[in-house]
mmCIF file of C-alpha atoms in Angstrom:
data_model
loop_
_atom_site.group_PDB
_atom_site.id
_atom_site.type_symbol
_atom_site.label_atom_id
_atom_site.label_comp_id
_atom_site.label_asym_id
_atom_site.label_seq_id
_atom_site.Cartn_x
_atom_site.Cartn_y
_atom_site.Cartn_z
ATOM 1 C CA UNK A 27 10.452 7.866 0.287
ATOM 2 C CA UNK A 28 7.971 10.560 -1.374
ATOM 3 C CA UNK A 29 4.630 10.427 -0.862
ATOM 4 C CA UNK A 30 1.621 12.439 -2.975
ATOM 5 C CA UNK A 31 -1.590 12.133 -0.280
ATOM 6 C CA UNK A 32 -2.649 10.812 2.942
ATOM 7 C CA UNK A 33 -6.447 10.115 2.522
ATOM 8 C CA UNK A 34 -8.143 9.623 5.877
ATOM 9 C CA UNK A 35 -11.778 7.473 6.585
ATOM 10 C CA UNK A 36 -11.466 6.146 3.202
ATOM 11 C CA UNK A 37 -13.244 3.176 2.351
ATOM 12 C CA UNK A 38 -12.387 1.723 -1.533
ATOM 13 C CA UNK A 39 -8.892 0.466 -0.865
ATOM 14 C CA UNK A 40 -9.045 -2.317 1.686
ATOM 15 C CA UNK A 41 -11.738 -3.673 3.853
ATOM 16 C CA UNK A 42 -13.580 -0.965 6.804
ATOM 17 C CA UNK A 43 -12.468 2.278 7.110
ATOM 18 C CA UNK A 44 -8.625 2.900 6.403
ATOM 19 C CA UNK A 45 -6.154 5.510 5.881
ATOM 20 C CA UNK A 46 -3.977 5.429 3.147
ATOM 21 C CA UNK A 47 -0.818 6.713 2.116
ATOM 22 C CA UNK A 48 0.060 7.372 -1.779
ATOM 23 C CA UNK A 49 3.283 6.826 -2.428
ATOM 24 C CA UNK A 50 5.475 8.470 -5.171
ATOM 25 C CA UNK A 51 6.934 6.464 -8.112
ATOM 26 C CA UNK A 52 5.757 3.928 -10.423
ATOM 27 C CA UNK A 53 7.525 2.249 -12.907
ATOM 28 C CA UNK A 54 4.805 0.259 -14.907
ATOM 29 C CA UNK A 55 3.122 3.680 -15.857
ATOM 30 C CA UNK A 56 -0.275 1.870 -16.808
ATOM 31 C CA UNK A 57 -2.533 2.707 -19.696
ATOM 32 C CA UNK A 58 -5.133 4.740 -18.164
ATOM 33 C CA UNK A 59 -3.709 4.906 -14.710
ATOM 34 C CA UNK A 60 -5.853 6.655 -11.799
ATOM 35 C CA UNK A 61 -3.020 8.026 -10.508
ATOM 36 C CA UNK A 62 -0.530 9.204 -13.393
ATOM 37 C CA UNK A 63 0.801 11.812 -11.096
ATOM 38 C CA UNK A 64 2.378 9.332 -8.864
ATOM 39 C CA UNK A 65 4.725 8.078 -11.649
ATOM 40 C CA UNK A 66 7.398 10.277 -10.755
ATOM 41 C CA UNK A 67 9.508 8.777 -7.768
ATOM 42 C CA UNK A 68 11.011 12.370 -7.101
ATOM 43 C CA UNK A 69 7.523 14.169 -7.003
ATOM 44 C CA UNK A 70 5.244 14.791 -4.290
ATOM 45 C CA UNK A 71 6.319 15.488 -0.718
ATOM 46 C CA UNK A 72 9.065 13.699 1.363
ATOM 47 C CA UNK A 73 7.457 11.738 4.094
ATOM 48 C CA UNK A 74 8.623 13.307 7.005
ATOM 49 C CA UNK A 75 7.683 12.834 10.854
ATOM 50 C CA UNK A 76 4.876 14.832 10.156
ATOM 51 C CA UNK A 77 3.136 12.906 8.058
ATOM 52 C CA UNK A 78 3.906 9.904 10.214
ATOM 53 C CA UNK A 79 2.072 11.242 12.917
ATOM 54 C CA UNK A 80 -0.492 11.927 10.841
ATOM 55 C CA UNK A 81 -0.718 8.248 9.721
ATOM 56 C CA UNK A 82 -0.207 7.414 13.606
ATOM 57 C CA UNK A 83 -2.930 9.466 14.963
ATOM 58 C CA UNK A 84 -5.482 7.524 11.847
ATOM 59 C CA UNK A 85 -4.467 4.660 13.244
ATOM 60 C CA UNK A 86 -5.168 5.437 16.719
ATOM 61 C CA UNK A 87 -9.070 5.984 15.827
ATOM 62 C CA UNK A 88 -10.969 3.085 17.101
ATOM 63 C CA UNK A 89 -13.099 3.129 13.947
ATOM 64 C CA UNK A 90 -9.985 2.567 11.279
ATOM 65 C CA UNK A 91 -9.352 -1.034 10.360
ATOM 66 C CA UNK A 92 -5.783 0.076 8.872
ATOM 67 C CA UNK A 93 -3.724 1.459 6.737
ATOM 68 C CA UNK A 94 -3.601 0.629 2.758
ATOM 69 C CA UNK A 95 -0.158 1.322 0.796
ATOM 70 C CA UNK A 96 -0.713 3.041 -2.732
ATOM 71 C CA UNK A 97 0.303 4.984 -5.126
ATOM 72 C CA UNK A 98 2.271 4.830 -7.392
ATOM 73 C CA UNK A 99 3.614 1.847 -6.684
ATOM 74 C CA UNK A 100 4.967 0.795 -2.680
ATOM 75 C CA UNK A 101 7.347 -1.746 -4.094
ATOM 76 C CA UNK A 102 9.053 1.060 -6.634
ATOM 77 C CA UNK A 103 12.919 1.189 -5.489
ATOM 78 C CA UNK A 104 12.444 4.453 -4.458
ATOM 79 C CA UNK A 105 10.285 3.317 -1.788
ATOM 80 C CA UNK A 106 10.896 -0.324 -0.696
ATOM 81 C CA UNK A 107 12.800 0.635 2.108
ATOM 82 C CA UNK A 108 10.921 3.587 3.324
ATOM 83 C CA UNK A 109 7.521 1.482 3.335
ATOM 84 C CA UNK A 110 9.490 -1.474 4.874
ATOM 85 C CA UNK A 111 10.350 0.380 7.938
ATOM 86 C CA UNK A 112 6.999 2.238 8.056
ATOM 87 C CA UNK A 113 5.432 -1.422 8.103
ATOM 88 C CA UNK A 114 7.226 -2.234 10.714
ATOM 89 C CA UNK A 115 6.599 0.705 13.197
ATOM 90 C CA UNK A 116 2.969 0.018 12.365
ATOM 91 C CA UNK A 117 2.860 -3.493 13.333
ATOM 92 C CA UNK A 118 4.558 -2.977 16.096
ATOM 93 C CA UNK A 119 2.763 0.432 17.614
ATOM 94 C CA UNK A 120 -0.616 -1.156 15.901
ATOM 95 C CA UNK A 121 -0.532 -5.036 16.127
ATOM 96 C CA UNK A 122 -4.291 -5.310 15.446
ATOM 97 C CA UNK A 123 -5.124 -3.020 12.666
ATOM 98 C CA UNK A 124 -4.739 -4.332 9.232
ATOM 99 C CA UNK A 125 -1.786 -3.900 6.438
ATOM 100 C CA UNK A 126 -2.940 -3.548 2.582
ATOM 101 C CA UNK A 127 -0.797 -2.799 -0.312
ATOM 102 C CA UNK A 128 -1.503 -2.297 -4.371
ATOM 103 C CA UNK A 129 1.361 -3.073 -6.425
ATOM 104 C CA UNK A 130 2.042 -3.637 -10.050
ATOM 105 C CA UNK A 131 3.906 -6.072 -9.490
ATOM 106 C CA UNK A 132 2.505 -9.960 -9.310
ATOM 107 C CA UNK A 133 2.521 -12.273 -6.238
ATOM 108 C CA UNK A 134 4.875 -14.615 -7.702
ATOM 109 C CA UNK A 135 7.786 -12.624 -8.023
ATOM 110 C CA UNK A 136 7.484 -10.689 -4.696
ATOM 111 C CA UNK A 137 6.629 -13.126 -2.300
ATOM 112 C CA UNK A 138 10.033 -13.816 -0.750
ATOM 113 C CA UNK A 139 10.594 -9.634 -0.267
ATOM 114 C CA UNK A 140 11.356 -9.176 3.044
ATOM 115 C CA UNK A 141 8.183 -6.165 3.276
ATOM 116 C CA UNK A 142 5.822 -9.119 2.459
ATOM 117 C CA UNK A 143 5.831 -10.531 6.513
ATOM 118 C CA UNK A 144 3.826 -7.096 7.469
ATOM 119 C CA UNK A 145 1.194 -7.229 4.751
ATOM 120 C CA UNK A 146 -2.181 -8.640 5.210
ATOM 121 C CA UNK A 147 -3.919 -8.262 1.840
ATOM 122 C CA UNK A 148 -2.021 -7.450 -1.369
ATOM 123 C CA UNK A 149 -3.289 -6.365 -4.372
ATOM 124 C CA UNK A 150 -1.123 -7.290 -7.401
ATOM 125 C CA UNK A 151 -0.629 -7.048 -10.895
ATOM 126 C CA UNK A 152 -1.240 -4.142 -13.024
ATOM 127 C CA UNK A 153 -4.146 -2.354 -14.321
ATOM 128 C CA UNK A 154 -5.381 -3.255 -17.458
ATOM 129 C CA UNK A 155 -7.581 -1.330 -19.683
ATOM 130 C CA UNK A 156 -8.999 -3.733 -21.879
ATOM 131 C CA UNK A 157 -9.851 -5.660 -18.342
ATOM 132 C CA UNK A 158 -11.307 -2.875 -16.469
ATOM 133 C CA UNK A 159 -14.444 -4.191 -14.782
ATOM 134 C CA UNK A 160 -16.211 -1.851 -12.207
ATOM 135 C CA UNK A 161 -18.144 -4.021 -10.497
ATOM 136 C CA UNK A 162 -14.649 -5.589 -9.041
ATOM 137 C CA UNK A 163 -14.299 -4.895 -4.953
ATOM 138 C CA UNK A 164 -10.483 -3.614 -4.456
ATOM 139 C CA UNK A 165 -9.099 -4.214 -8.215
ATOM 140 C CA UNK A 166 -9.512 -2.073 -10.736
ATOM 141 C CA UNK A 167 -9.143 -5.048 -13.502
ATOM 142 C CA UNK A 168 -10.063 -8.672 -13.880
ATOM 143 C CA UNK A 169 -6.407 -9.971 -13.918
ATOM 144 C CA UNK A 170 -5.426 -8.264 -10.533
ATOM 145 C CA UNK A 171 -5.646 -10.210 -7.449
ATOM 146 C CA UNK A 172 -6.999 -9.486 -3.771
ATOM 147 C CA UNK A 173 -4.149 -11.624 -1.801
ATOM 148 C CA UNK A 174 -4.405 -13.204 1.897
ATOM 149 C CA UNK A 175 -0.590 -12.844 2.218
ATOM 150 C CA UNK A 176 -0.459 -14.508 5.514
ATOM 151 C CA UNK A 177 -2.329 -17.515 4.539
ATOM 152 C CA UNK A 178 -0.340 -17.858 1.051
ATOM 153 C CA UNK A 179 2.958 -17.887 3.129
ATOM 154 C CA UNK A 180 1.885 -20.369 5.601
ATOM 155 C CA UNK A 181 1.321 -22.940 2.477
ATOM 156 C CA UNK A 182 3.898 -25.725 1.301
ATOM 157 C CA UNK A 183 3.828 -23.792 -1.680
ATOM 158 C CA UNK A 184 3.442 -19.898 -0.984
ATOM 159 C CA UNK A 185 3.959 -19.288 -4.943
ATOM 160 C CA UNK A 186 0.081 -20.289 -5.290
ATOM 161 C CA UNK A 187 -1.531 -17.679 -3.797
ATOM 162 C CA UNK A 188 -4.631 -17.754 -1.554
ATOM 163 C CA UNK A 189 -7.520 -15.271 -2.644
ATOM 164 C CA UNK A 190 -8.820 -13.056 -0.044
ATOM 165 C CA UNK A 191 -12.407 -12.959 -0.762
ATOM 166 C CA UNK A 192 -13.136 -14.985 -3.534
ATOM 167 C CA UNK A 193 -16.463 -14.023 -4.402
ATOM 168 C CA UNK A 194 -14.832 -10.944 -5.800
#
C-alpha cells in the first residue's frame, strides 16, 4: 500500500477531530477530482512503520474521534489488503475511536468485503460534477452516501443501506 498524506486534527472527513490517511490509487479518476494526484496506485510514499506510528500516536490523543480512509480510493486493489490489516490493528489497539472510509465505489457492491466489519461510516459512490452541492456535510455530491455500516449489516437486508445522519 502507498499512501500520499497523513493529515492530523482534521475535521471535514468524518465526525470530531480525525486523522486521516490518503491513500494512493484510484481507478474511477472522477471529473474534477480533489485529489487527482492520488490516481496513481504506484505514487506517493510506501506506508511504512513510520507512518503507522504516526497514525498510532493520532490516535492515542484523547481529543481524536478516529481515523478516516481516503484518497484515492481505500478499496483500489492496490490497497485492499494493506487498509484491511491496518483496520484491524486499529480496532484492536483503538476499540473506541471511530473507522471512516470514502470510496468510489457504492454500498451495494461492497458490502460483503471482508474490510467492511471494521468500518463505521462509509462514504460511497463517486463524485459527480454536475451534482456537486457544497452545502453537503462529508460528500462532495448529492448522489454519494454517508453510511452507518454497522447498522446496515445488522439488517435482514444489509443491501439497503442505513444513512448516517440523514439530515445531511
Amino acid at each position: 500500500m502507498r499512501y500520499h498524506n497523513i493529515t492530523k486534527d482534521d475535521m471535514l472527513n468524518g465526525d470530531g477531530l480525525r486523522v486521516v490517511l490518503w491513500v494512493a490509487g484510484c481507478s474511477h479518476c472522477c471529473k474534477e477530482c480533489q485529489n487527482p494526484v492520488t490516481w496513481d496506485p504506484n505514487g506517493g510514499l510506501e506506508f511504512d512503520e513510520a507512518a503507522k506510528e504516526e497514525i498510532f500516536e493520532q490516535l492515542s490523543k484523547s481529543y481524536i474521534s478516529g481515523i478516516t480512509f481516503s484518497g484515492g480510493d481505500p478499496l483500489h486493489s492496490a490497497n485492499r489488503v494493506g487498509v484491511r490489516e491496518l483496520m484491524a490493528e486499529i480496532r484492536e489497539k483503538f476499540p473506541d475511536k471511530t473507522i471512516w472510509m470514502y470510496t468510489g465505489d457504492v454500498w451495494e457492491n461492497i458490502l460483503h468485503y471482508a474490510v467492511m466489519k471494521y468500518v463505521d461510516v462509509l462514504v460511497d459512490g463517486e463524485f459527480i460534477v454536475e451534482q456537486k452541492d457544497v452545502k453537503l456535510r462529508w460528500k462532495g455530491s448529492k448522489n454519494q452516501r454517508v453510511i452507518d455500516v454497522k447498522k446496515s449489516l445488522a439488517q435482514t437486508d444489509p443491501t439497503v443501506p442505513v444513512i448516517h445522519c440523514p439530515e445531511y
